[in-house]
Coordinates of C-alpha atoms in Angstrom, one line a residue:
X1 CA 20.2 -9.2 3.8
X2 CA 22.4 -7.4 5.8
X3 CA 22.7 -3.8 6.4
X4 CA 26.6 -3.8 5.2
X5 CA 25.5 -6.1 2.0
X6 CA 23.0 -3.8 1.0
X7 CA 25.3 -1.3 1.4
X8 CA 27.9 -2.9 -0.2
X9 CA 25.8 -3.4 -3.6
X10 CA 24.5 0.2 -2.8
X11 CA 28.0 1.7 -3.9
X12 CA 28.7 -0.3 -7.1
X13 CA 25.8 2.1 -8.7
X14 CA 26.7 5.3 -6.6
X15 CA 28.9 7.0 -9.1
X16 CA 26.6 6.9 -11.9
X17 CA 23.3 8.1 -9.7
X18 CA 25.6 10.6 -8.7
X19 CA 26.4 11.6 -12.2
X20 CA 22.4 11.7 -13.2
X21 CA 21.2 13.9 -10.9
X22 CA 23.1 16.3 -12.1
X23 CA 21.3 16.3 -14.8
X24 CA 18.3 14.9 -13.7
X25 CA 15.2 14.5 -16.2
X26 CA 12.7 17.8 -16.3
X27 CA 9.7 16.3 -16.5
X28 CA 9.5 12.4 -15.9
X29 CA 7.7 8.8 -16.4
X30 CA 5.9 7.8 -13.7
X31 CA 5.4 4.5 -12.4
X32 CA 3.5 3.6 -9.2
X33 CA 3.3 0.3 -7.9
X34 CA 0.9 -0.7 -5.1
X35 CA 0.6 -4.2 -3.4
X36 CA -2.5 -5.0 -1.7
X37 CA -2.8 -6.2 1.6
X38 CA 0.7 -6.7 2.5
X39 CA 2.9 -6.1 5.7
X40 CA 5.5 -3.8 6.1
X41 CA 8.4 -6.8 6.7
X42 CA 7.0 -9.0 3.3
X43 CA 9.9 -7.5 1.4
X44 CA 13.5 -9.0 1.1
X45 CA 14.8 -5.3 1.7
X46 CA 12.5 -4.4 5.3
X47 CA 13.3 -7.4 6.6
X48 CA 11.7 -10.7 4.8
X49 CA 13.3 -14.2 3.5
X50 CA 10.6 -13.8 0.6
X51 CA 12.6 -13.8 -2.7
X52 CA 11.6 -9.7 -3.7
X53 CA 15.4 -9.1 -5.7
X54 CA 13.6 -6.5 -8.2
X55 CA 11.9 -4.9 -5.6
X56 CA 15.3 -5.3 -3.7
X57 CA 17.8 -3.8 -6.2
X58 CA 15.4 -0.6 -6.6
X59 CA 16.1 -0.4 -2.8
X60 CA 19.7 -1.0 -3.4
X61 CA 19.8 2.3 -5.9
X62 CA 16.6 4.2 -5.1
X63 CA 15.3 5.4 -1.0
X64 CA 13.3 3.1 1.5
X65 CA 11.0 5.2 3.7
X66 CA 10.8 3.6 7.8
X67 CA 7.7 5.9 8.0
X68 CA 5.4 5.9 4.8
X69 CA 1.5 5.2 6.1
X70 CA -1.3 4.5 4.0
X71 CA -5.4 4.3 5.3
X72 CA -5.8 0.7 6.6
X73 CA -8.0 -0.3 3.8
X74 CA -7.7 -0.7 0.2
X75 CA -10.3 1.7 -1.1
X76 CA -9.6 4.6 1.4
X77 CA -5.7 4.2 0.2
X78 CA -6.8 4.4 -3.3
X79 CA -8.4 6.9 -3.1
X80 CA -6.6 8.6 -1.4
X81 CA -3.2 8.1 -3.4
X82 CA -5.0 9.0 -6.6
X83 CA -6.3 12.5 -5.1
X84 CA -3.5 13.7 -2.5
X85 CA -7.5 14.2 -0.1
X86 CA -8.1 11.7 2.7
X87 CA -10.4 9.3 2.1
X88 CA -13.5 10.6 3.3
X89 CA -13.1 13.9 1.6
X90 CA -13.5 12.1 -1.7
X91 CA -16.5 10.5 -0.9
X92 CA -15.0 7.1 -0.2
X93 CA -14.7 7.4 3.6
X94 CA -15.5 3.3 3.7
X95 CA -15.5 1.0 1.2
X96 CA -18.1 1.1 -2.8
X97 CA -21.3 1.1 -1.2
X98 CA -23.4 4.5 -1.4
X99 CA -24.6 5.5 1.7
X100 CA -26.1 8.8 1.5
X101 CA -23.9 10.7 2.8
X102 CA -20.8 12.9 1.5
X103 CA -18.6 11.3 2.9
X104 CA -19.1 8.2 1.9
X105 CA -20.8 7.7 -0.8
X106 CA -18.6 5.0 -3.1
X107 CA -17.1 7.0 -5.3
X108 CA -14.9 9.5 -6.6
X109 CA -16.4 12.4 -5.3
X110 CA -16.5 15.4 -8.6
X111 CA -14.6 17.9 -5.5
X112 CA -11.3 15.4 -6.2
X113 CA -8.9 15.4 -9.5
X114 CA -7.6 12.5 -9.8
X115 CA -3.3 12.5 -10.5
X116 CA -3.6 11.0 -14.1
X117 CA -6.2 13.9 -14.2
X118 CA -3.9 16.4 -13.4
X119 CA -1.0 14.9 -15.3
X120 CA -3.0 14.0 -18.3
X121 CA -3.7 18.6 -18.3
X122 CA -0.1 18.5 -17.5
X123 CA 0.6 16.6 -21.5
X124 CA 1.3 13.4 -19.8
X125 CA -0.6 9.8 -21.3
X126 CA -1.6 8.2 -18.4
X127 CA -2.3 4.6 -18.4
X128 CA -3.8 1.8 -15.6
X129 CA -3.4 -2.0 -15.1
X130 CA -5.2 -3.6 -11.7
X131 CA -7.6 -3.1 -9.2
X132 CA -9.7 0.2 -8.9
X133 CA -11.8 0.2 -6.5
X134 CA -12.3 3.1 -6.3
X135 CA -16.1 3.3 -8.3
X136 CA -17.9 0.4 -9.5
X137 CA -20.3 2.1 -12.3
X138 CA -20.0 4.0 -14.8
X139 CA -18.7 7.1 -14.8
X140 CA -16.7 6.1 -12.3
X141 CA -14.0 3.9 -14.1
X142 CA -10.6 4.9 -14.6
X143 CA -11.4 5.6 -17.7
X144 CA -13.6 8.1 -16.7
X145 CA -11.6 9.9 -14.3
X146 CA -8.3 10.1 -16.8
X147 CA -7.1 7.6 -17.4
X148 CA -6.4 7.0 -21.4
X149 CA -6.0 3.1 -21.5
X150 CA -6.7 0.8 -18.9
X151 CA -6.8 -2.7 -17.8
X152 CA -8.3 -4.5 -14.5
X153 CA -10.2 -5.3 -12.1
X154 CA -13.2 -2.5 -11.4
X155 CA -14.1 -4.7 -8.2
X156 CA -12.3 -5.8 -5.3
X157 CA -10.1 -8.8 -4.1
X158 CA -11.0 -12.1 -6.8
X159 CA -9.9 -15.1 -7.7
X160 CA -6.2 -15.1 -9.9
X161 CA -6.9 -18.0 -12.5
X162 CA -11.1 -17.1 -13.5
X163 CA -13.8 -14.6 -13.9
X164 CA -15.4 -15.3 -10.4
X165 CA -19.2 -14.0 -11.1
X166 CA -20.0 -10.5 -8.8
X167 CA -16.1 -9.2 -10.0
X168 CA -16.4 -6.5 -12.9
X169 CA -13.4 -6.3 -15.5
X170 CA -12.6 -4.5 -18.0
X171 CA -10.3 -2.7 -20.9
X172 CA -10.6 0.7 -21.7
X173 CA -14.2 1.8 -21.5
X174 CA -15.5 -2.4 -22.3
X175 CA -16.3 -5.8 -20.2
X176 CA -13.7 -7.8 -20.3
X177 CA -13.8 -11.6 -20.6
X178 CA -10.7 -13.9 -20.6
X179 CA -10.1 -15.6 -23.6
X180 CA -8.0 -18.4 -22.8
X181 CA -6.6 -19.4 -18.9
X182 CA -4.6 -17.0 -16.9
X183 CA -2.7 -15.7 -14.0
X184 CA -4.4 -12.7 -12.5
X185 CA -1.0 -11.0 -11.5
X186 CA 0.6 -12.3 -15.1
X187 CA -1.9 -10.7 -16.6
X188 CA -2.5 -6.9 -15.6
X189 CA 1.5 -6.6 -16.1
X190 CA 1.2 -8.5 -19.6
X191 CA -1.2 -4.8 -20.3
X192 CA 0.8 -2.7 -18.4
X193 CA 3.8 -3.8 -20.6
X194 CA 1.6 -3.3 -23.4
X195 CA 0.5 0.3 -22.2
X196 CA 4.8 0.9 -21.8
X197 CA 5.0 -0.2 -25.6
X198 CA 3.1 2.4 -26.9
X199 CA 4.0 5.0 -24.5
X200 CA 7.3 4.5 -24.2
X201 CA 8.4 5.4 -28.5
X202 CA 6.4 8.4 -27.8
X203 CA 7.7 12.4 -27.0
X204 CA 5.8 12.5 -23.5
X205 CA 6.2 11.7 -20.6
X206 CA 3.4 9.4 -19.5
X207 CA 2.0 7.9 -16.3
X208 CA 1.6 4.7 -15.4
X209 CA -0.9 2.8 -12.3
X210 CA -0.1 -0.6 -11.3
X211 CA -2.1 -2.2 -8.9
X212 CA -1.8 -5.5 -7.9
X213 CA -4.0 -7.4 -6.0
X214 CA -1.5 -10.0 -5.0
X215 CA -0.8 -11.0 -2.2
X216 CA -4.4 -10.0 -1.1
X217 CA -6.5 -13.6 -0.7
X218 CA -7.8 -16.4 -2.2
X219 CA -4.6 -17.6 -1.5
X220 CA -4.0 -18.7 -5.2
X221 CA -0.2 -19.3 -6.5
X222 CA 1.5 -21.4 -9.7
X223 CA 2.5 -24.8 -7.9
X224 CA 6.6 -23.9 -9.6
X225 CA 5.6 -20.4 -7.4
X226 CA 5.2 -22.4 -4.4
X227 CA 7.2 -24.9 -4.4
X228 CA 10.2 -23.1 -3.3
X229 CA 8.3 -22.0 0.0
X230 CA 6.7 -25.1 1.3
X231 CA 8.4 -26.1 4.3
X232 CA 9.7 -23.4 5.4
X233 CA 7.8 -22.1 7.1
X234 CA 7.5 -25.2 9.6
X235 CA 9.7 -23.0 12.0
X236 CA 6.1 -21.1 12.9
X237 CA 5.8 -18.4 13.0
X238 CA 7.5 -17.1 16.4
X239 CA 10.8 -17.8 15.1
X240 CA 9.6 -16.3 11.8
X241 CA 8.7 -13.0 13.6
X242 CA 11.9 -12.7 15.7
X243 CA 14.5 -13.6 13.0
X244 CA 12.3 -11.0 11.0
X245 CA 12.9 -8.2 13.2
X246 CA 16.7 -9.4 14.5
X247 CA 16.9 -8.0 9.7
X248 CA 15.0 -5.0 10.1
X249 CA 17.5 -4.1 12.7
X250 CA 20.5 -5.0 10.6
X251 CA 18.7 -3.0 7.8
X252 CA 18.3 0.1 9.7
X253 CA 14.6 -0.4 9.2
X254 CA 13.3 -0.7 12.8
X255 CA 15.5 1.0 16.5
X256 CA 16.5 -2.0 17.8
X257 CA 15.0 0.6 20.8
X258 CA 11.5 -0.6 19.8
X259 CA 10.4 -3.8 21.4
X260 CA 9.1 -7.0 18.7
X261 CA 5.6 -6.6 20.2
X262 CA 4.3 -10.1 22.0
X263 CA 2.3 -12.3 19.9
X264 CA -1.3 -11.3 19.3
X265 CA -3.1 -13.0 21.9
X266 CA -5.6 -14.8 19.7
X267 CA -3.1 -16.3 17.9
X268 CA -1.0 -19.8 19.6
X269 CA 1.8 -21.0 20.2
X270 CA 3.4 -22.6 17.7
X271 CA 4.8 -25.3 19.7
X272 CA 0.9 -26.1 20.5
X273 CA 0.0 -25.9 16.7
X274 CA -1.3 -29.3 15.0
X275 CA -1.4 -29.1 11.6
X276 CA 1.9 -27.3 11.0
X277 CA 2.0 -28.9 7.6
X278 CA -1.2 -27.1 6.7
X279 CA -0.3 -23.9 8.1
X280 CA 2.9 -24.4 6.5
X281 CA 1.4 -24.6 3.2
X282 CA -0.8 -21.2 4.1
X283 CA 2.3 -18.9 4.2
X284 CA 3.8 -21.2 1.3
X285 CA 1.3 -20.2 -0.9
X286 CA 1.3 -16.5 0.4
X287 CA 4.9 -15.6 0.1
X288 CA 4.6 -17.4 -3.3
X289 CA 2.3 -14.6 -4.2
X290 CA 4.4 -11.8 -3.2
X291 CA 7.5 -14.3 -5.5
X292 CA 5.6 -13.5 -8.4
X293 CA 4.7 -10.2 -7.9
X294 CA 8.7 -9.5 -7.6
X295 CA 8.7 -11.5 -11.1
X296 CA 6.5 -9.5 -13.0
X297 CA 7.6 -5.9 -11.4
X298 CA 11.4 -7.8 -12.5
X299 CA 9.7 -7.8 -16.3
X300 CA 8.7 -4.5 -16.1
X301 CA 11.1 -2.8 -14.9
X302 CA 13.1 -5.2 -18.8
X303 CA 11.2 -3.4 -20.7
X304 CA 11.1 -0.4 -19.6
X305 CA 15.0 -0.3 -19.8
X306 CA 14.3 -2.2 -23.4
X307 CA 12.9 0.8 -24.3
X308 CA 15.7 3.6 -22.8
X309 CA 13.3 4.5 -20.7
X310 CA 14.7 3.5 -17.0
X311 CA 16.8 6.2 -15.8
X312 CA 14.5 9.3 -16.7
X313 CA 11.4 7.4 -14.5
X314 CA 10.2 7.7 -11.2
X315 CA 9.2 4.7 -10.1
X316 CA 7.3 4.6 -6.4
X317 CA 6.3 1.1 -4.7
X318 CA 3.8 0.6 -2.1
X319 CA 1.1 -1.4 -0.1
X320 CA -2.4 -0.7 0.6
X321 CA -3.0 -2.0 4.1
X322 CA -0.6 -3.7 6.8
X323 CA -0.9 -8.1 6.1
X324 CA -4.9 -9.0 7.0
X325 CA -6.1 -11.5 9.5
X326 CA -9.1 -11.5 8.1
X327 CA -10.6 -15.6 8.1
X328 CA -13.5 -17.3 7.3
X329 CA -13.3 -15.3 4.0
X330 CA -17.1 -15.5 2.1
X331 CA -17.4 -18.5 0.0
X332 CA -14.2 -20.4 1.7
X333 CA -13.0 -23.6 0.2
X334 CA -12.0 -26.0 3.4
X335 CA -11.7 -29.7 2.1
X336 CA -9.3 -27.4 -0.8
X337 CA -5.4 -26.9 0.2
X338 CA -4.8 -22.9 -0.9
X339 CA -3.6 -22.3 -3.9
X340 CA -5.4 -23.6 -6.7
X341 CA -8.5 -21.9 -8.4
X342 CA -11.0 -23.8 -6.2
X343 CA -9.9 -22.4 -3.1
X344 CA -10.8 -19.8 -1.8
X345 CA -8.8 -19.1 2.0
X346 CA -6.6 -16.7 3.6
X347 CA -3.1 -17.2 5.1
X348 CA -5.0 -15.9 9.0
X349 CA -4.1 -14.2 11.9
X350 CA -1.1 -15.7 13.1
X351 CA 0.6 -14.8 9.6
X352 CA -0.6 -11.6 9.3
X353 CA 1.2 -10.6 12.5
X354 CA 4.5 -11.9 11.3
X355 CA 3.6 -9.8 8.3
X356 CA 3.1 -6.9 10.3
X357 CA 7.0 -7.0 12.0
X358 CA 7.6 -5.5 14.4
X359 CA 3.7 -3.9 15.2
X360 CA 0.8 -4.6 16.8
X361 CA -2.8 -4.9 14.8
X362 CA -3.6 -5.0 11.7
X363 CA -5.3 -4.4 8.3
X364 CA -8.5 -1.8 9.1
X365 CA -7.6 -0.7 12.6
X366 CA -5.2 2.4 12.4
X367 CA -2.5 1.1 15.4
X368 CA 1.5 1.1 12.9
X369 CA 0.2 -2.7 11.8
X370 CA -2.6 -1.3 10.2
X371 CA -0.9 1.6 8.5
X372 CA 2.5 1.6 8.0
X373 CA 3.8 0.5 4.3
X374 CA 6.7 0.3 2.9
X375 CA 7.9 2.3 0.1
X376 CA 10.2 2.0 -2.3
X377 CA 11.6 4.9 -4.6
X378 CA 13.9 4.8 -7.6
X379 CA 14.4 7.6 -10.2
X380 CA 18.1 7.2 -11.7
X381 CA 18.5 10.7 -13.4
X382 CA 16.6 12.3 -9.9
X383 CA 17.9 10.8 -6.9
X384 CA 21.0 10.5 -4.7
X385 CA 22.7 8.4 -2.6
X386 CA 22.1 4.7 -3.8
X387 CA 20.6 2.9 -0.7
X388 CA 20.0 5.6 1.3
X389 CA 16.9 5.0 4.0
X390 CA 14.8 8.1 4.9
X391 CA 12.8 8.4 8.9
X392 CA 10.8 10.8 7.3
X393 CA 7.0 10.3 7.6
X394 CA 5.3 10.4 4.7
X395 CA 1.2 9.7 3.6
X396 CA -0.4 8.4 0.4
X397 CA -1.9 11.5 0.3
X398 CA 1.7 12.6 -0.7
X399 CA 1.9 10.5 -3.7
X400 CA 0.1 13.4 -5.6
X401 CA 1.7 16.4 -4.0
X402 CA 4.8 14.0 -5.1
X403 CA 4.1 13.6 -8.9
X404 CA 3.1 17.2 -10.2
X405 CA 6.1 18.4 -7.9
X406 CA 8.7 16.3 -10.8
X407 CA 6.3 16.5 -13.6
X408 CA 6.1 20.2 -13.0
X409 CA 2.4 20.7 -13.5
X410 CA -0.5 22.2 -11.8
X411 CA -2.9 21.3 -8.8
X412 CA -5.9 22.7 -10.3
X413 CA -8.1 24.7 -8.7
X414 CA -10.8 23.6 -10.5
X415 CA -12.1 20.9 -13.0
X416 CA -15.2 20.1 -15.3
X417 CA -16.5 23.3 -13.9
X418 CA -16.4 22.6 -10.1
X419 CA -14.1 23.8 -7.6
X420 CA -11.5 21.3 -6.2
X421 CA -10.6 20.6 -3.3
X422 CA -7.5 22.4 -1.9
X423 CA -4.4 19.4 -1.7
X424 CA -3.7 17.5 1.5
X425 CA -0.9 16.0 0.6
X426 CA 3.1 17.6 0.3
X427 CA 5.1 16.9 -1.9
X428 CA 8.3 14.2 -0.6
X429 CA 10.5 14.8 -3.7
X430 CA 12.9 17.5 -1.5
X431 CA 13.6 14.0 0.0
X432 CA 14.2 12.1 -2.8
X433 CA 17.0 14.7 -4.4
X434 CA 18.3 14.7 -0.8
X435 CA 17.1 17.6 0.3
X436 CA 16.2 18.4 3.3
X437 CA 12.4 19.7 3.7
X438 CA 11.9 21.5 7.1
X439 CA 7.9 20.8 6.5
X440 CA 9.3 17.6 6.5
X441 CA 10.0 17.1 9.8
X442 CA 8.2 14.9 12.1
X443 CA 8.1 18.7 14.4
X444 CA 6.3 19.7 11.2
X445 CA 4.2 17.3 10.5
X446 CA 0.6 16.2 11.3
X447 CA -1.4 13.3 10.1
X448 CA -5.0 11.7 10.7
X449 CA -6.9 8.4 10.1
X450 CA -10.9 7.4 10.7
X451 CA -11.5 4.0 9.5
X452 CA -14.3 1.9 11.0
X453 CA -14.5 3.5 14.0
X454 CA -10.8 3.3 14.6
X455 CA -8.8 6.4 15.1
X456 CA -5.7 8.2 15.0
X457 CA -3.7 11.7 14.9
X458 CA -0.4 11.8 14.5
X459 CA 2.0 14.8 15.7
X460 CA 5.5 15.4 15.2
X461 CA 6.6 11.8 17.4
X462 CA 3.7 12.1 19.5
X463 CA 0.4 9.4 18.7
X464 CA -3.2 9.4 19.7
X465 CA -4.9 6.6 18.5
X466 CA -7.9 4.4 19.4
X467 CA -9.4 0.9 19.1
X468 CA -13.3 1.1 18.6
X469 CA -14.7 0.8 20.6
X470 CA -11.9 1.6 23.0
X471 CA -10.6 4.9 24.4
X472 CA -7.5 6.8 23.6
X473 CA -3.8 5.5 23.7
X474 CA -0.9 7.9 22.9
X475 CA 2.6 6.7 22.3
X476 CA 5.8 8.4 21.8
X477 CA 6.7 7.1 18.1
X478 CA 10.5 7.9 18.1
X479 CA 11.0 6.0 21.7
X480 CA 8.1 3.1 21.3
X481 CA 7.3 2.3 17.8
X482 CA 5.6 -1.2 18.2
X483 CA 3.2 1.3 20.8
X484 CA 3.9 -1.0 23.7
X485 CA 4.0 2.0 26.9
X486 CA 0.3 4.6 26.3
X487 CA 1.0 7.1 28.4
X488 CA -2.7 8.4 28.3
X489 CA -3.2 8.4 31.3
X490 CA 0.2 10.5 32.2
X491 CA -0.3 12.9 29.6
X492 CA -4.1 13.8 29.6
X493 CA -3.9 17.8 28.6
X494 CA -1.9 16.0 26.0
X495 CA -4.4 13.9 25.6
X496 CA -6.7 16.8 25.4
X497 CA -5.7 18.8 23.1
X498 CA -4.4 16.0 20.1
X499 CA -8.3 14.6 20.7
X500 CA -9.7 18.1 19.2
X501 CA -7.2 18.8 16.6
X502 CA -8.6 15.1 16.0
X503 CA -11.8 15.6 15.7
X504 CA -11.1 19.3 14.4
X505 CA -10.5 17.2 11.1
X506 CA -13.1 14.5 11.0
X507 CA -15.3 17.4 11.6
X508 CA -13.9 19.5 8.3
X509 CA -13.2 16.1 6.3
X510 CA -16.8 14.6 6.2
X511 CA -16.4 11.5 9.2
X512 CA -18.8 10.2 10.9
X513 CA -19.4 8.3 13.7
X514 CA -18.9 5.0 12.8
X515 CA -21.7 2.9 13.9
X516 CA -23.9 5.4 12.6
X517 CA -22.4 4.3 9.3
X518 CA -22.7 0.7 10.1
X519 CA -26.3 1.5 10.7
X520 CA -27.0 3.2 7.3
X521 CA -28.2 1.2 4.6
X522 CA -27.1 1.5 1.4
X523 CA -28.5 4.0 -0.2

């Protein structure tokens, strides 16, 4: 879809949205939907060839962010989203192992409050379906942190077709076992719709957090979905990256001044690949997983409309990190083609390089390919200007602040008798309503990252970033968001000043040197 086509479609709904914004819902329902391991360019409305008509419709009728950030990994992003704090402040400095240090406990600590806890105090009903992954043991499950209803995967990535040993599933406060065949993406949506039907008939506003595992490995998809894409990727990752980049420029997602990054040096040129059909199959299954997720978003939206709730519901869609270059996954079955329940593999670095078009690097790293996420916001009663794109920078820590802002709810100073850390995020509700908010312009925003020793600070349009264990690099994101022109050797004073800013933030947020954490045994 070109930018012209996108805007033509958006124009048809602009009038009704403008009318709706005049009577903006005082206390909207809120749905936050998160994809898992999905790259910046993997949606149609962000440049992809993958069919995502339901998410594209939300974008046509809503706002797309081009400079929205996550934390480069699943657990850290989930903790930051839920609390409005940097992940180390919540106890999730890495993953769910308890390493006995304040920033690395592996579960949400008692110095943070979740969106669900805060909104529930404010009179909202609360429910979650999907992947939790911020606390394996009670009392660190969703029902212990403000959610009245829960169905999903307490643990991380899992088989999509059957319960995987070592993974925990729960329905409310009880372990769950399927009674028959299931596909995980569908199961999450089935229960999300169930919660909608319960809450949507009441008088209280409600909050739903739907956290899909798609398209995280293993590559598992339904045969009919895979069939849509087999053969479409025989053109290879080099052509795919160029095509997506061209569409992103046409859509206004990326600036034409930013060149497409070179193919990753670890990825072979497509012409030299021997097993092209096997590689095509990998990407086809990955695309099918995203397609199926979009179908399920469509199911959820249809039920929302049937309940008469769409106009007064704020929907936010994002991804937890950039595309994933992980290979040789533990338990990988190499002699079974990807797609079915007996396979266990990922799509690999070259396709992840395409998913993150036009950026470089991946999940784990804090260069733009690891931390740039789509963010779609849809709220008919509270938005203006359908199909709008905003280049305001925002971060996953801002989700909490935005939800509380639109709900008219208070961020508490204490919870359950314990003082709570001050909120780090800022509301972007003004961006949604079309009001430019000076506090959110690039010149007035400083953001920080650390994951596995990879570090970054963004001050305005200047970004200081380090690929562990290498030194610091400096980029002007206005001129060079694809991070190809390192300014650090020429701007030593700026590097020193921003490095000092990073070190002060790291000390405040309980960040420890990664080499020490990596060598530390779980408590």
